[in-house]
Amino acid sequence: NYNLVLSSTHTFISVSALTARLALKKKIKVISLIANIFKSFDSIEVHRRGEINIKKKDIFNLNKKKALKIINLYLQKRFKGKIDDRDVKSAFNNKIKINNKSILFKHLSIKKNKKYKNLGLLAVHSFHDLSYAHGDMLFLDYYDHFIKTIDIIKKSEDTFWLVRPHPTSKFYQGSNIVRDYIKKNIKSDNLAVVDESISTNVLLKLSDKIVTCNGSISLEAGYFNKKTILAGKPFYFNLKFSYLPK
């Protein structure tokens, strides 16, 4: 008989994660330490939504004024790449100053076409991440989401699309999967791959349309009053700063 299970990961094929799910099925409480975050779980549904899942009661119990001050300070540091986190530094620690679309297109050596009225951003996930760690998805996995979304946006007649590989993809084998796939399979003049030389906050500020699956970039886009089209159900999917297609 156990009253508590300690788990070190939510990777579903690991012994630790499988043990956690079995424990939750038997109504045994689970505490996980993932990415330096302690999290308590009491149901499989919540566990599937990942370690950054937030409950409404946790928000309501916050001191709003104090919480907003902490959040704004954190976001200011995050968007400057000053947070001690590999993902943050890869996405935001860039020094190229770009404040309008003309400069962006010039930097990317893209000739502007007047028929494109909008600028779209497809934020691709890291293919090495566990696809279902943060909730259900409309696609089989992150790669499936990537190739099928590319097939849709390449047909856009009024939008030029920037395709951003995940900033941490450089740390893994197959770091050029996105670029190589587009170069080999896509014969369209309405999209281009954007590398990490351009900060993510520049792309968010300048984009008119943003598409991703279920990552943190949707939260970051919300900071700039931009709504994101999702392809999964992260913990924030039912809030007002994102769309989830049926």
CSV table of C-alpha atoms in Angstrom, one decimal:
chain,number,residue,atom,x,y,z
A,1,ASN,CA,0.0,0.0,0.0
A,2,TYR,CA,1.4,3.4,-1.1
A,3,ASN,CA,0.2,6.9,-0.2
A,4,LEU,CA,2.6,8.8,-2.4
A,5,VAL,CA,4.6,8.3,-5.6
A,6,LEU,CA,7.6,10.5,-6.6
A,7,SER,CA,8.1,10.8,-10.4
A,8,SER,CA,11.0,12.5,-12.2
A,9,THR,CA,9.6,12.7,-15.8
A,10,HIS,CA,6.4,12.7,-17.8
A,11,THR,CA,8.0,10.9,-20.8
A,12,PHE,CA,5.3,8.3,-21.2
A,13,ILE,CA,7.5,5.3,-22.1
A,14,SER,CA,9.7,5.7,-19.1
A,15,VAL,CA,9.3,3.6,-15.9
A,16,SER,CA,8.8,6.8,-13.8
A,17,ALA,CA,6.0,8.2,-15.9
A,18,LEU,CA,4.2,4.8,-16.3
A,19,THR,CA,4.4,4.3,-12.5
A,20,ALA,CA,2.9,7.8,-12.0
A,21,ARG,CA,0.0,7.0,-14.3
A,22,LEU,CA,-0.7,3.7,-12.6
A,23,ALA,CA,-0.6,5.4,-9.2
A,24,LEU,CA,-3.1,8.1,-10.3
A,25,LYS,CA,-5.4,5.4,-11.7
A,26,LYS,CA,-5.4,3.9,-8.2
A,27,LYS,CA,-6.0,7.4,-6.8
A,28,ILE,CA,-2.5,7.6,-5.3
A,29,LYS,CA,-1.1,11.1,-5.2
A,30,VAL,CA,2.0,11.8,-7.4
A,31,ILE,CA,4.6,14.5,-7.0
A,32,SER,CA,6.9,15.2,-9.9
A,33,LEU,CA,10.1,17.2,-10.2
A,34,ILE,CA,10.4,18.2,-13.9
A,35,ALA,CA,12.5,21.1,-15.2
A,36,ASN,CA,13.1,22.3,-11.6
A,37,ILE,CA,9.4,22.5,-11.0
A,38,PHE,CA,7.7,20.6,-8.1
A,39,LYS,CA,4.2,19.6,-9.1
A,40,SER,CA,1.5,17.7,-7.3
A,41,PHE,CA,-1.0,15.6,-9.4
A,42,ASP,CA,-4.2,13.9,-8.3
A,43,SER,CA,-5.6,12.8,-11.7
A,44,ILE,CA,-4.3,11.4,-15.0
A,45,GLU,CA,-6.0,14.2,-16.9
A,46,VAL,CA,-4.1,16.9,-15.1
A,47,HIS,CA,-0.9,14.9,-15.3
A,48,ARG,CA,-1.2,14.7,-19.1
A,49,ARG,CA,-1.4,18.5,-19.3
A,50,GLY,CA,2.2,18.7,-18.0
A,51,GLU,CA,4.1,20.2,-15.2
A,52,ILE,CA,3.2,23.8,-16.1
A,53,ASN,CA,-0.5,23.2,-15.7
A,54,ILE,CA,-2.2,25.9,-13.5
A,55,LYS,CA,-5.5,25.4,-11.7
A,56,LYS,CA,-8.0,28.2,-11.4
A,57,LYS,CA,-7.9,28.1,-7.6
A,58,ASP,CA,-4.2,28.7,-7.7
A,59,ILE,CA,-4.7,31.9,-9.7
A,60,PHE,CA,-7.6,33.1,-7.5
A,61,ASN,CA,-5.5,32.7,-4.4
A,62,LEU,CA,-2.7,35.0,-5.8
A,63,ASN,CA,-2.2,38.6,-4.7
A,64,LYS,CA,-3.1,40.2,-8.0
A,65,LYS,CA,-0.9,43.3,-7.6
A,66,LYS,CA,2.1,41.4,-6.4
A,67,ALA,CA,1.7,38.6,-9.0
A,68,LEU,CA,1.4,41.1,-11.9
A,69,LYS,CA,4.6,42.9,-10.8
A,70,ILE,CA,6.5,39.5,-10.7
A,71,ILE,CA,5.0,38.4,-14.0
A,72,ASN,CA,5.9,41.7,-15.8
A,73,LEU,CA,9.4,41.6,-14.4
A,74,TYR,CA,9.9,38.0,-15.5
A,75,LEU,CA,8.5,38.7,-19.0
A,76,GLN,CA,10.8,41.7,-19.5
A,77,LYS,CA,13.8,39.5,-18.7
A,78,ARG,CA,12.5,36.6,-20.8
A,79,PHE,CA,12.1,38.7,-23.9
A,80,LYS,CA,15.6,40.0,-23.5
A,81,GLY,CA,17.0,36.4,-23.2
A,82,LYS,CA,18.1,37.2,-19.6
A,83,ILE,CA,16.5,34.1,-18.0
A,84,ASP,CA,18.8,31.2,-17.2
A,85,ASP,CA,17.0,28.8,-19.4
A,86,ARG,CA,18.3,27.1,-22.6
A,87,ASP,CA,15.1,27.6,-24.5
A,88,VAL,CA,14.8,31.2,-23.6
A,89,LYS,CA,18.4,32.1,-24.5
A,90,SER,CA,18.0,30.3,-27.8
A,91,ALA,CA,14.8,32.1,-28.7
A,92,PHE,CA,15.4,35.7,-27.4
A,93,ASN,CA,19.1,36.3,-26.9
A,94,ASN,CA,19.6,38.0,-30.3
A,95,LYS,CA,21.2,41.4,-31.0
A,96,ILE,CA,19.9,42.2,-34.5
A,97,LYS,CA,17.5,45.1,-34.2
A,98,ILE,CA,14.4,44.8,-36.4
A,99,ASN,CA,11.4,47.0,-35.8
A,100,ASN,CA,9.4,46.7,-39.1
A,101,LYS,CA,8.5,44.3,-41.8
A,102,SER,CA,10.7,46.0,-44.5
A,103,ILE,CA,13.8,45.6,-42.4
A,104,LEU,CA,12.9,42.0,-41.6
A,105,PHE,CA,12.4,41.1,-45.3
A,106,LYS,CA,15.7,42.8,-46.2
A,107,HIS,CA,17.5,40.9,-43.5
A,108,LEU,CA,16.0,37.6,-44.9
A,109,SER,CA,16.8,38.6,-48.5
A,110,ILE,CA,13.2,38.3,-49.4
A,111,LYS,CA,11.7,40.5,-52.1
A,112,LYS,CA,8.4,41.9,-50.9
A,113,ASN,CA,5.3,41.1,-53.0
A,114,LYS,CA,2.3,43.5,-52.8
A,115,LYS,CA,-0.1,40.6,-53.1
A,116,TYR,CA,0.8,39.4,-49.6
A,117,LYS,CA,-1.3,41.6,-47.3
A,118,ASN,CA,-0.4,39.6,-44.1
A,119,LEU,CA,2.7,38.2,-42.5
A,120,GLY,CA,2.2,34.7,-41.0
A,121,LEU,CA,4.4,32.8,-38.5
A,122,LEU,CA,4.5,29.0,-38.2
A,123,ALA,CA,6.3,28.2,-35.0
A,124,VAL,CA,7.5,24.6,-35.3
A,125,HIS,CA,8.0,22.5,-32.2
A,126,SER,CA,11.1,20.5,-31.3
A,127,PHE,CA,10.6,17.1,-32.9
A,128,HIS,CA,12.5,15.6,-29.9
A,129,ASP,CA,9.9,16.7,-27.4
A,130,LEU,CA,7.2,14.4,-26.3
A,131,SER,CA,4.1,15.3,-28.4
A,132,TYR,CA,1.4,14.5,-25.9
A,133,ALA,CA,3.1,15.8,-22.7
A,134,HIS,CA,0.9,18.9,-22.7
A,135,GLY,CA,-2.5,17.6,-23.8
A,136,ASP,CA,-4.3,16.0,-26.7
A,137,MET,CA,-3.4,17.1,-30.3
A,138,LEU,CA,-5.1,17.2,-33.7
A,139,PHE,CA,-2.1,15.5,-35.3
A,140,LEU,CA,-0.1,12.3,-34.7
A,141,ASP,CA,2.9,14.2,-33.5
A,142,TYR,CA,4.9,17.4,-33.9
A,143,TYR,CA,6.4,16.4,-37.3
A,144,ASP,CA,2.9,15.4,-38.6
A,145,HIS,CA,1.7,18.8,-37.5
A,146,PHE,CA,4.6,20.5,-39.3
A,147,ILE,CA,4.3,18.8,-42.7
A,148,LYS,CA,0.5,19.0,-42.9
A,149,THR,CA,0.4,22.6,-41.8
A,150,ILE,CA,3.0,23.4,-44.5
A,151,ASP,CA,0.7,21.8,-47.1
A,152,ILE,CA,-2.0,24.2,-46.0
A,153,ILE,CA,-0.1,27.5,-45.7
A,154,LYS,CA,1.7,27.1,-49.0
A,155,LYS,CA,-1.6,27.7,-50.6
A,156,SER,CA,-2.1,31.1,-49.0
A,157,GLU,CA,-2.7,33.8,-51.5
A,158,ASP,CA,-2.7,36.8,-49.3
A,159,THR,CA,-0.1,35.8,-46.6
A,160,PHE,CA,3.6,35.4,-46.7
A,161,TRP,CA,4.7,32.8,-44.1
A,162,LEU,CA,7.8,32.7,-42.0
A,163,VAL,CA,8.6,29.2,-40.7
A,164,ARG,CA,10.5,29.2,-37.5
A,165,PRO,CA,12.2,25.9,-36.4
A,166,HIS,CA,12.3,25.4,-32.7
A,167,PRO,CA,15.2,27.4,-31.3
A,168,THR,CA,16.6,24.4,-29.5
A,169,SER,CA,16.6,22.1,-32.5
A,170,LYS,CA,20.3,23.0,-33.0
A,171,PHE,CA,21.2,20.9,-30.0
A,172,TYR,CA,19.9,17.7,-31.5
A,173,GLN,CA,20.6,15.5,-34.5
A,174,GLY,CA,18.5,16.4,-37.5
A,175,SER,CA,18.6,20.2,-36.7
A,176,ASN,CA,18.0,21.0,-40.4
A,177,ILE,CA,14.9,18.8,-40.8
A,178,VAL,CA,12.5,21.8,-41.3
A,179,ARG,CA,14.8,23.6,-43.8
A,180,ASP,CA,15.6,20.4,-45.7
A,181,TYR,CA,12.0,19.4,-46.0
A,182,ILE,CA,10.9,22.7,-47.3
A,183,LYS,CA,13.8,22.9,-49.8
A,184,LYS,CA,13.1,19.5,-51.1
A,185,ASN,CA,9.3,19.3,-51.1
A,186,ILE,CA,7.8,22.8,-51.3
A,187,LYS,CA,7.9,24.8,-54.5
A,188,SER,CA,6.2,28.0,-53.3
A,189,ASP,CA,7.3,31.6,-53.1
A,190,ASN,CA,5.1,32.5,-50.2
A,191,LEU,CA,7.2,31.1,-47.3
A,192,ALA,CA,10.7,31.2,-45.9
A,193,VAL,CA,12.6,29.6,-43.0
A,194,VAL,CA,13.7,31.9,-40.3
A,195,ASP,CA,16.7,31.0,-38.2
A,196,GLU,CA,17.6,32.0,-34.6
A,197,SER,CA,19.4,35.2,-35.7
A,198,ILE,CA,16.1,36.9,-35.3
A,199,SER,CA,14.6,37.1,-31.8
A,200,THR,CA,11.2,35.4,-31.3
A,201,ASN,CA,9.7,38.6,-29.9
A,202,VAL,CA,10.4,40.4,-33.2
A,203,LEU,CA,8.5,37.7,-35.1
A,204,LEU,CA,5.6,37.9,-32.7
A,205,LYS,CA,5.4,41.7,-32.9
A,206,LEU,CA,5.4,41.8,-36.7
A,207,SER,CA,3.3,38.8,-37.5
A,208,ASP,CA,-0.4,39.1,-38.3
A,209,LYS,CA,-1.1,35.4,-38.1
A,210,ILE,CA,0.5,32.9,-35.8
A,211,VAL,CA,0.2,29.1,-35.9
A,212,THR,CA,1.7,26.5,-33.5
A,213,CYS,CA,0.7,23.3,-31.8
A,214,ASN,CA,0.6,23.6,-28.0
A,215,GLY,CA,3.8,25.3,-26.9
A,216,SER,CA,4.8,28.4,-24.8
A,217,ILE,CA,5.0,30.7,-27.9
A,218,SER,CA,1.2,31.1,-27.7
A,219,LEU,CA,1.5,32.5,-24.2
A,220,GLU,CA,4.3,34.8,-25.4
A,221,ALA,CA,2.1,35.9,-28.4
A,222,GLY,CA,-0.7,36.7,-25.9
A,223,TYR,CA,1.6,39.2,-24.2
A,224,PHE,CA,1.7,41.2,-27.5
A,225,ASN,CA,-2.1,40.9,-27.9
A,226,LYS,CA,-1.8,38.3,-30.7
A,227,LYS,CA,-4.1,35.3,-30.9
A,228,THR,CA,-2.5,32.0,-31.9
A,229,ILE,CA,-4.1,29.2,-33.9
A,230,LEU,CA,-3.4,26.0,-31.9
A,231,ALA,CA,-3.4,22.3,-32.9
A,232,GLY,CA,-3.5,20.9,-29.4
A,233,LYS,CA,-4.9,21.3,-26.0
A,234,PRO,CA,-2.4,22.8,-23.6
A,235,PHE,CA,-3.5,24.0,-20.2
A,236,TYR,CA,-4.4,27.4,-21.6
A,237,PHE,CA,-6.3,26.3,-24.8
A,238,ASN,CA,-9.8,27.5,-23.5
A,239,LEU,CA,-8.6,31.0,-22.6
A,240,LYS,CA,-9.3,34.0,-24.9
A,241,PHE,CA,-5.9,34.5,-26.5
A,242,SER,CA,-5.9,31.4,-28.8
A,243,TYR,CA,-8.0,29.5,-31.2
A,244,LEU,CA,-8.4,25.7,-31.3
A,245,PRO,CA,-9.9,24.4,-34.6
A,246,LYS,CA,-12.5,21.6,-34.3
